[in-house]
């Protein structure tokens, strides 16, 4: 433990660091800030519950600085927020600390970071809970820190409580880690969003003698507004109108799905607004953050991937395109705005799909006992280990469900399964727990919490009192009182004016006409799916790949999609209107792509929808119809299979090409879900000499739908 | 309940546990030294993390440095991560202070009992005894047939089978035991513990019929073959052992055979061999082992005899608090002397046996094999180096007796191999000994025809070699293998030619495991140890204290003398407090010490009487 100087001296040093960090020679500690730092430096445990922007970062960066100066090892910060880490790194550097982050998006820097760790040059190491849960962190990174870790910082500490609104499986391990740490080690846990129950839970887990600092959660600069706008088109139109004409500065629009992020961003771009989508699939997320920081972007349309840690003091508005899962999530997200300015806005819009999406997330959050039995069963019966793909080969469950089972089971202690990172990386049964039971009680409790949160969110949307006070009370903030600024307090509704009808029409048209692209597959899920040369390598060779295809519409997205699905179920063939719409969509491609033929995916049963559709297209578009393929095995419906390994295996040896297309062709099907049938057919056609295959389908449907 | 770990075990983990390669925790002897200190002050290990006592106090009175202890104890957060990981993997960890720590290991191994045990599976199997099935690699006959027989026998009698390591005999034994539905204890290295289990073993684990055990942590980076504690643990755990014979070229990576020899009086040993028995088997049979003839004979000879030496009756006379203190003790009057006595007897017997040429066997030097016994070409360049392995009859019995299992496996030498001499005097001390004092000591020793032993390549050592050679005396100079290159330098070449110098060396790889190895060797070889005090200044305190501690650890304080000038340095004071007889009139004392012990020492290395 570092030797402690006289408190006054230490406090003066710490205050100077604070002033250096915030570039303000008159800065003073906030209530509780110095006390928390002092305890951390002494090697005690501290829980800081303060609103975002209060200065929690200063507590652990200054503590780290002081402890390092006294010979302690580097601090380890666990945070789920990669965006926050980037800001933290900068904040730490103002104190002369060398902060490094090891996250999934900077693998190429890890080797260098390891070297710095060996040399003792790293002061603050930041990792995500997922990284920490990865065994390689324990085997590869932790041993490099010769002096041992000097301090543990648990950001978003509410996650270690089962009563928290934010259940993150990997935090279970962090909870156990901190329980295992003997007394006398400095631990700083921080959160902005914990109610009394969570605070008590976390306090109990951190042990006796913990210092708790808790403050008011009110954010005075924020004006909160709620609008119910059920239709997606109207919401898009409202946002375009508000952002272009009424909202100064830059902001963030939160959406629930990646698809919506792309949709909203493209729509705003079409309205000449500098908007970009930010989600798990977006490349260059760091660059997007930097551009927003530099006000080079008007608005980022983000999923929760742009987490709570993003810190831009002059962010002037947050819009929620759909309602978040809980009031706490909402408070966290809207709290990004107005940290360093006097006026900022938070708009919560909600639509008709919100309830469905919320239910979907709730229903799919945990695996069932049957799923657990199935996955663990194959591992228990295997002598060695199995890779994820090998499990997918044996178990007919969606990849995400299998991953959920493995995650849940591997985080138990003792765990019935473990992951051994190696060349292939495989899962093994441990023999420690046979007949692993789903933690029913915990799941029940978590579901109840989420149900409660959903209801509370609904209450908030219909609340006619002060909105800020509602949020504070939801978090057991005893200082809650009317803010005098929100929509309900001021009765100001001018920002709720709806945009002109023509903008709404344009938005609706934008949703309908948005191109739906089918990207070609580049790799089979596993190798050696069949004896056919197209399966010789796991990579789908470029000469066997389909071209970029397209779909007329998306299931459940608009009326046409619903109509097509209805016709598919009830009629023997598609209506003329559908065929005409499809012809219209294909027409422009014929010239563009030099298409000469039309062929189709042979149906599995006697239903003739697709051959008739292909024939009608050929006849209407003046193309040659080729019955290229025969189905030599009936096989089972692709719908029976839930993951890509099973689906591609089911379809691997079903088709035989008996009339090769020697010219560019459309490959027609009525519905595409995972795309493996299209990929297999295209590869077979191309193997038999077809120069170009363009998949064209009526409707796409995602697996979750 | 093993989890959460007891406070003491947490402290032992911090001090003794390996978490990767970057920081070296305490060695067993260092840890024992610390325990001795804790005992002296009536502390327990967890007091070091609770702040009841601190590392500075320890450093003041032992050879352990404050910085090192503090740095080890500061690994608390790192420890938390490892413990969580190990608990998740289903391991348990036992500290020597835990009541559940296997009594038979503690009793059998005394201070050599691992301070920490790591394992998985059924913990209660560890104190049930059993039949050990062991052998070198490769074994002499197909092991599956013989191990299947034993596995079935053990399963029929509901008697645990114990095996060790990862070579064929162990894996085949484990497979057979599990197939026969028997109970198995498998002693492994720490890293092997973390390997995923095969289906059969997993099922046995689920049926609580298997325990996997390691004395090193799964994060211990040290190489696997250097784990003599595996052999010791296995013998401690069993009541009887069946040694399946190897070939002349077999390797015994876990030192089963030395462990068997050490504990042969307390265990029933069987040897399974074909008609061409190896030298190892001959030795085991001579040490009291039975040749395996058939199942019934073996049962009659005590294959399933329950060893009453260990068990619940142990230490029932002391209360729980006292008992747990006893568990912490390194070697005390109850444990070690008996072990030592028996082991000494065994060694003495075996020394005598080894003096006789075994019929039909090759020259012992031909048994030297494997990397362990290789000399680096750069060192051997120029020839003249001879080797002694622990199996060689010429290996100094005094070293084996005083160092036990820590005795170097290989001693390299230059000069007279069978040097005769008596009243060997080891001169140890810091590098800051005034030259005049060194000169005086050497001159007196030479005058009395006493060979002088000196270690290392510091100024003091070189000066002693120089002075003794100049006075035409004899000196034994103990170095590491790389330093043997000094023999090629002209002053030493001359001393070697004139038979005034013998150079001995141990391999650096051995020294990495035991940093005080050459010092211990000197103390082991000596008939008298003279600690020559240095000045009151300089930075040599740690080295000085180590020598004192080593003499104490080897139990040779009665032959230790202290020589100092007008003032005693703090380090010299420590040596004095350890019990070394202090003396100022050096000439008289050295002379007297020789006169007091006429005829005590024999002239040849192999027959030196010790203790």
PDB file of N, CA and C in Angstrom, chain B residues 435-474:
ATOM      1  N   UNK B 435      40.949  -7.094   3.258  1.00  0.00           N
ATOM      2  CA  UNK B 435      41.929  -8.032   2.692  1.00  0.00           C
ATOM      3  C   UNK B 435      42.824  -8.631   3.763  1.00  0.00           C
ATOM      4  N   UNK B 436      43.182  -7.804   4.724  1.00  0.00           N
ATOM      5  CA  UNK B 436      44.100  -8.286   5.767  1.00  0.00           C
ATOM      6  C   UNK B 436      43.477  -9.457   6.525  1.00  0.00           C
ATOM      7  N   UNK B 437      42.155  -9.343   6.759  1.00  0.00           N
ATOM      8  CA  UNK B 437      41.481 -10.393   7.516  1.00  0.00           C
ATOM      9  C   UNK B 437      41.447 -11.682   6.699  1.00  0.00           C
ATOM     10  N   UNK B 438      41.175 -11.543   5.410  1.00  0.00           N
ATOM     11  CA  UNK B 438      41.156 -12.718   4.536  1.00  0.00           C
ATOM     12  C   UNK B 438      42.516 -13.406   4.567  1.00  0.00           C
ATOM     13  N   UNK B 439      43.530 -12.568   4.417  1.00  0.00           N
ATOM     14  CA  UNK B 439      44.892 -13.109   4.334  1.00  0.00           C
ATOM     15  C   UNK B 439      45.230 -13.882   5.608  1.00  0.00           C
ATOM     16  N   UNK B 440      44.847 -13.308   6.702  1.00  0.00           N
ATOM     17  CA  UNK B 440      45.185 -13.926   7.982  1.00  0.00           C
ATOM     18  C   UNK B 440      44.500 -15.284   8.113  1.00  0.00           C
ATOM     19  N   UNK B 441      43.221 -15.301   7.790  1.00  0.00           N
ATOM     20  CA  UNK B 441      42.451 -16.556   7.896  1.00  0.00           C
ATOM     21  C   UNK B 441      43.073 -17.629   6.999  1.00  0.00           C
ATOM     22  N   UNK B 442      43.389 -17.239   5.781  1.00  0.00           N
ATOM     23  CA  UNK B 442      43.914 -18.220   4.821  1.00  0.00           C
ATOM     24  C   UNK B 442      45.273 -18.758   5.287  1.00  0.00           C
ATOM     25  N   UNK B 443      46.066 -17.879   5.791  1.00  0.00           N
ATOM     26  CA  UNK B 443      47.396 -18.311   6.232  1.00  0.00           C
ATOM     27  C   UNK B 443      47.289 -19.312   7.378  1.00  0.00           C
ATOM     28  N   UNK B 444      46.363 -19.020   8.292  1.00  0.00           N
ATOM     29  CA  UNK B 444      46.213 -19.941   9.432  1.00  0.00           C
ATOM     30  C   UNK B 444      45.690 -21.295   8.952  1.00  0.00           C
ATOM     31  N   UNK B 445      44.679 -21.249   8.073  1.00  0.00           N
ATOM     32  CA  UNK B 445      44.097 -22.504   7.574  1.00  0.00           C
ATOM     33  C   UNK B 445      45.159 -23.336   6.877  1.00  0.00           C
ATOM     34  N   UNK B 446      45.971 -22.681   6.078  1.00  0.00           N
ATOM     35  CA  UNK B 446      47.005 -23.388   5.331  1.00  0.00           C
ATOM     36  C   UNK B 446      48.037 -23.994   6.278  1.00  0.00           C
ATOM     37  N   UNK B 447      48.344 -23.208   7.263  1.00  0.00           N
ATOM     38  CA  UNK B 447      49.321 -23.673   8.248  1.00  0.00           C
ATOM     39  C   UNK B 447      48.830 -24.958   8.924  1.00  0.00           C
ATOM     40  N   UNK B 448      47.531 -25.023   9.129  1.00  0.00           N
ATOM     41  CA  UNK B 448      46.955 -26.200   9.787  1.00  0.00           C
ATOM     42  C   UNK B 448      46.566 -27.301   8.791  1.00  0.00           C
ATOM     43  N   UNK B 449      46.983 -27.121   7.512  1.00  0.00           N
ATOM     44  CA  UNK B 449      46.671 -28.077   6.445  1.00  0.00           C
ATOM     45  C   UNK B 449      45.167 -28.289   6.257  1.00  0.00           C
ATOM     46  N   UNK B 450      44.444 -27.257   6.409  1.00  0.00           N
ATOM     47  CA  UNK B 450      42.991 -27.385   6.226  1.00  0.00           C
ATOM     48  C   UNK B 450      42.605 -26.902   4.832  1.00  0.00           C
ATOM     49  N   UNK B 451      41.978 -27.766   4.047  1.00  0.00           N
ATOM     50  CA  UNK B 451      41.471 -27.278   2.747  1.00  0.00           C
ATOM     51  C   UNK B 451      40.415 -26.197   2.979  1.00  0.00           C
ATOM     52  N   UNK B 452      40.506 -25.197   2.140  1.00  0.00           N
ATOM     53  CA  UNK B 452      39.560 -24.077   2.273  1.00  0.00           C
ATOM     54  C   UNK B 452      38.506 -24.185   1.175  1.00  0.00           C
ATOM     55  N   UNK B 453      37.260 -23.949   1.546  1.00  0.00           N
ATOM     56  CA  UNK B 453      36.180 -23.947   0.544  1.00  0.00           C
ATOM     57  C   UNK B 453      35.724 -22.514   0.359  1.00  0.00           C
ATOM     58  N   UNK B 454      35.551 -22.145  -0.882  1.00  0.00           N
ATOM     59  CA  UNK B 454      35.138 -20.778  -1.152  1.00  0.00           C
ATOM     60  C   UNK B 454      34.141 -20.788  -2.315  1.00  0.00           C
ATOM     61  N   UNK B 455      33.218 -19.824  -2.331  1.00  0.00           N
ATOM     62  CA  UNK B 455      32.194 -19.833  -3.388  1.00  0.00           C
ATOM     63  C   UNK B 455      32.191 -18.533  -4.171  1.00  0.00           C
ATOM     64  N   UNK B 456      31.759 -18.661  -5.431  1.00  0.00           N
ATOM     65  CA  UNK B 456      31.480 -17.492  -6.264  1.00  0.00           C
ATOM     66  C   UNK B 456      32.715 -16.841  -6.834  1.00  0.00           C
ATOM     67  N   UNK B 457      32.476 -15.784  -7.559  1.00  0.00           N
ATOM     68  CA  UNK B 457      33.576 -15.152  -8.274  1.00  0.00           C
ATOM     69  C   UNK B 457      33.746 -13.705  -7.828  1.00  0.00           C
ATOM     70  N   UNK B 458      33.387 -13.437  -6.616  1.00  0.00           N
ATOM     71  CA  UNK B 458      33.564 -12.067  -6.138  1.00  0.00           C
ATOM     72  C   UNK B 458      35.020 -11.862  -5.691  1.00  0.00           C
ATOM     73  N   UNK B 459      35.338 -10.617  -5.353  1.00  0.00           N
ATOM     74  CA  UNK B 459      36.713 -10.284  -5.004  1.00  0.00           C
ATOM     75  C   UNK B 459      37.236 -11.175  -3.868  1.00  0.00           C
ATOM     76  N   UNK B 460      36.383 -11.360  -2.853  1.00  0.00           N
ATOM     77  CA  UNK B 460      36.821 -12.120  -1.697  1.00  0.00           C
ATOM     78  C   UNK B 460      37.254 -13.533  -2.107  1.00  0.00           C
ATOM     79  N   UNK B 461      36.432 -14.143  -2.958  1.00  0.00           N
ATOM     80  CA  UNK B 461      36.715 -15.528  -3.357  1.00  0.00           C
ATOM     81  C   UNK B 461      38.029 -15.602  -4.123  1.00  0.00           C
ATOM     82  N   UNK B 462      38.181 -14.689  -5.068  1.00  0.00           N
ATOM     83  CA  UNK B 462      39.403 -14.727  -5.875  1.00  0.00           C
ATOM     84  C   UNK B 462      40.630 -14.496  -4.990  1.00  0.00           C
ATOM     85  N   UNK B 463      40.463 -13.600  -4.030  1.00  0.00           N
ATOM     86  CA  UNK B 463      41.585 -13.295  -3.139  1.00  0.00           C
ATOM     87  C   UNK B 463      41.962 -14.531  -2.300  1.00  0.00           C
ATOM     88  N   UNK B 464      40.937 -15.231  -1.837  1.00  0.00           N
ATOM     89  CA  UNK B 464      41.217 -16.433  -1.033  1.00  0.00           C
ATOM     90  C   UNK B 464      41.960 -17.469  -1.869  1.00  0.00           C
ATOM     91  N   UNK B 465      41.477 -17.676  -3.099  1.00  0.00           N
ATOM     92  CA  UNK B 465      42.136 -18.662  -3.969  1.00  0.00           C
ATOM     93  C   UNK B 465      43.607 -18.276  -4.156  1.00  0.00           C
ATOM     94  N   UNK B 466      43.787 -17.002  -4.394  1.00  0.00           N
ATOM     95  CA  UNK B 466      45.136 -16.503  -4.643  1.00  0.00           C
ATOM     96  C   UNK B 466      46.044 -16.729  -3.420  1.00  0.00           C
ATOM     97  N   UNK B 467      45.532 -16.333  -2.241  1.00  0.00           N
ATOM     98  CA  UNK B 467      46.353 -16.411  -1.022  1.00  0.00           C
ATOM     99  C   UNK B 467      46.655 -17.868  -0.673  1.00  0.00           C
ATOM    100  N   UNK B 468      45.618 -18.700  -0.737  1.00  0.00           N
ATOM    101  CA  UNK B 468      45.823 -20.106  -0.345  1.00  0.00           C
ATOM    102  C   UNK B 468      46.826 -20.776  -1.290  1.00  0.00           C
ATOM    103  N   UNK B 469      46.678 -20.492  -2.576  1.00  0.00           N
ATOM    104  CA  UNK B 469      47.615 -21.079  -3.539  1.00  0.00           C
ATOM    105  C   UNK B 469      49.043 -20.596  -3.263  1.00  0.00           C
ATOM    106  N   UNK B 470      49.146 -19.317  -2.954  1.00  0.00           N
ATOM    107  CA  UNK B 470      50.460 -18.736  -2.687  1.00  0.00           C
ATOM    108  C   UNK B 470      51.101 -19.399  -1.470  1.00  0.00           C
ATOM    109  N   UNK B 471      50.251 -19.766  -0.514  1.00  0.00           N
ATOM    110  CA  UNK B 471      50.766 -20.415   0.704  1.00  0.00           C
ATOM    111  C   UNK B 471      50.880 -21.932   0.516  1.00  0.00           C
ATOM    112  N   UNK B 472      50.658 -22.402  -0.730  1.00  0.00           N
ATOM    113  CA  UNK B 472      50.711 -23.840  -1.039  1.00  0.00           C
ATOM    114  C   UNK B 472      49.635 -24.640  -0.295  1.00  0.00           C
ATOM    115  N   UNK B 473      48.531 -24.018  -0.004  1.00  0.00           N
ATOM    116  CA  UNK B 473      47.414 -24.738   0.614  1.00  0.00           C
ATOM    117  C   UNK B 473      46.460 -25.267  -0.452  1.00  0.00           C
ATOM    118  N   UNK B 474      45.367 -25.894  -0.012  1.00  0.00           N
ATOM    119  CA  UNK B 474      44.383 -26.442  -0.963  1.00  0.00           C
ATOM    120  C   UNK B 474      43.091 -25.649  -0.857  1.00  0.00           C
TER     121      UNK B 474
END
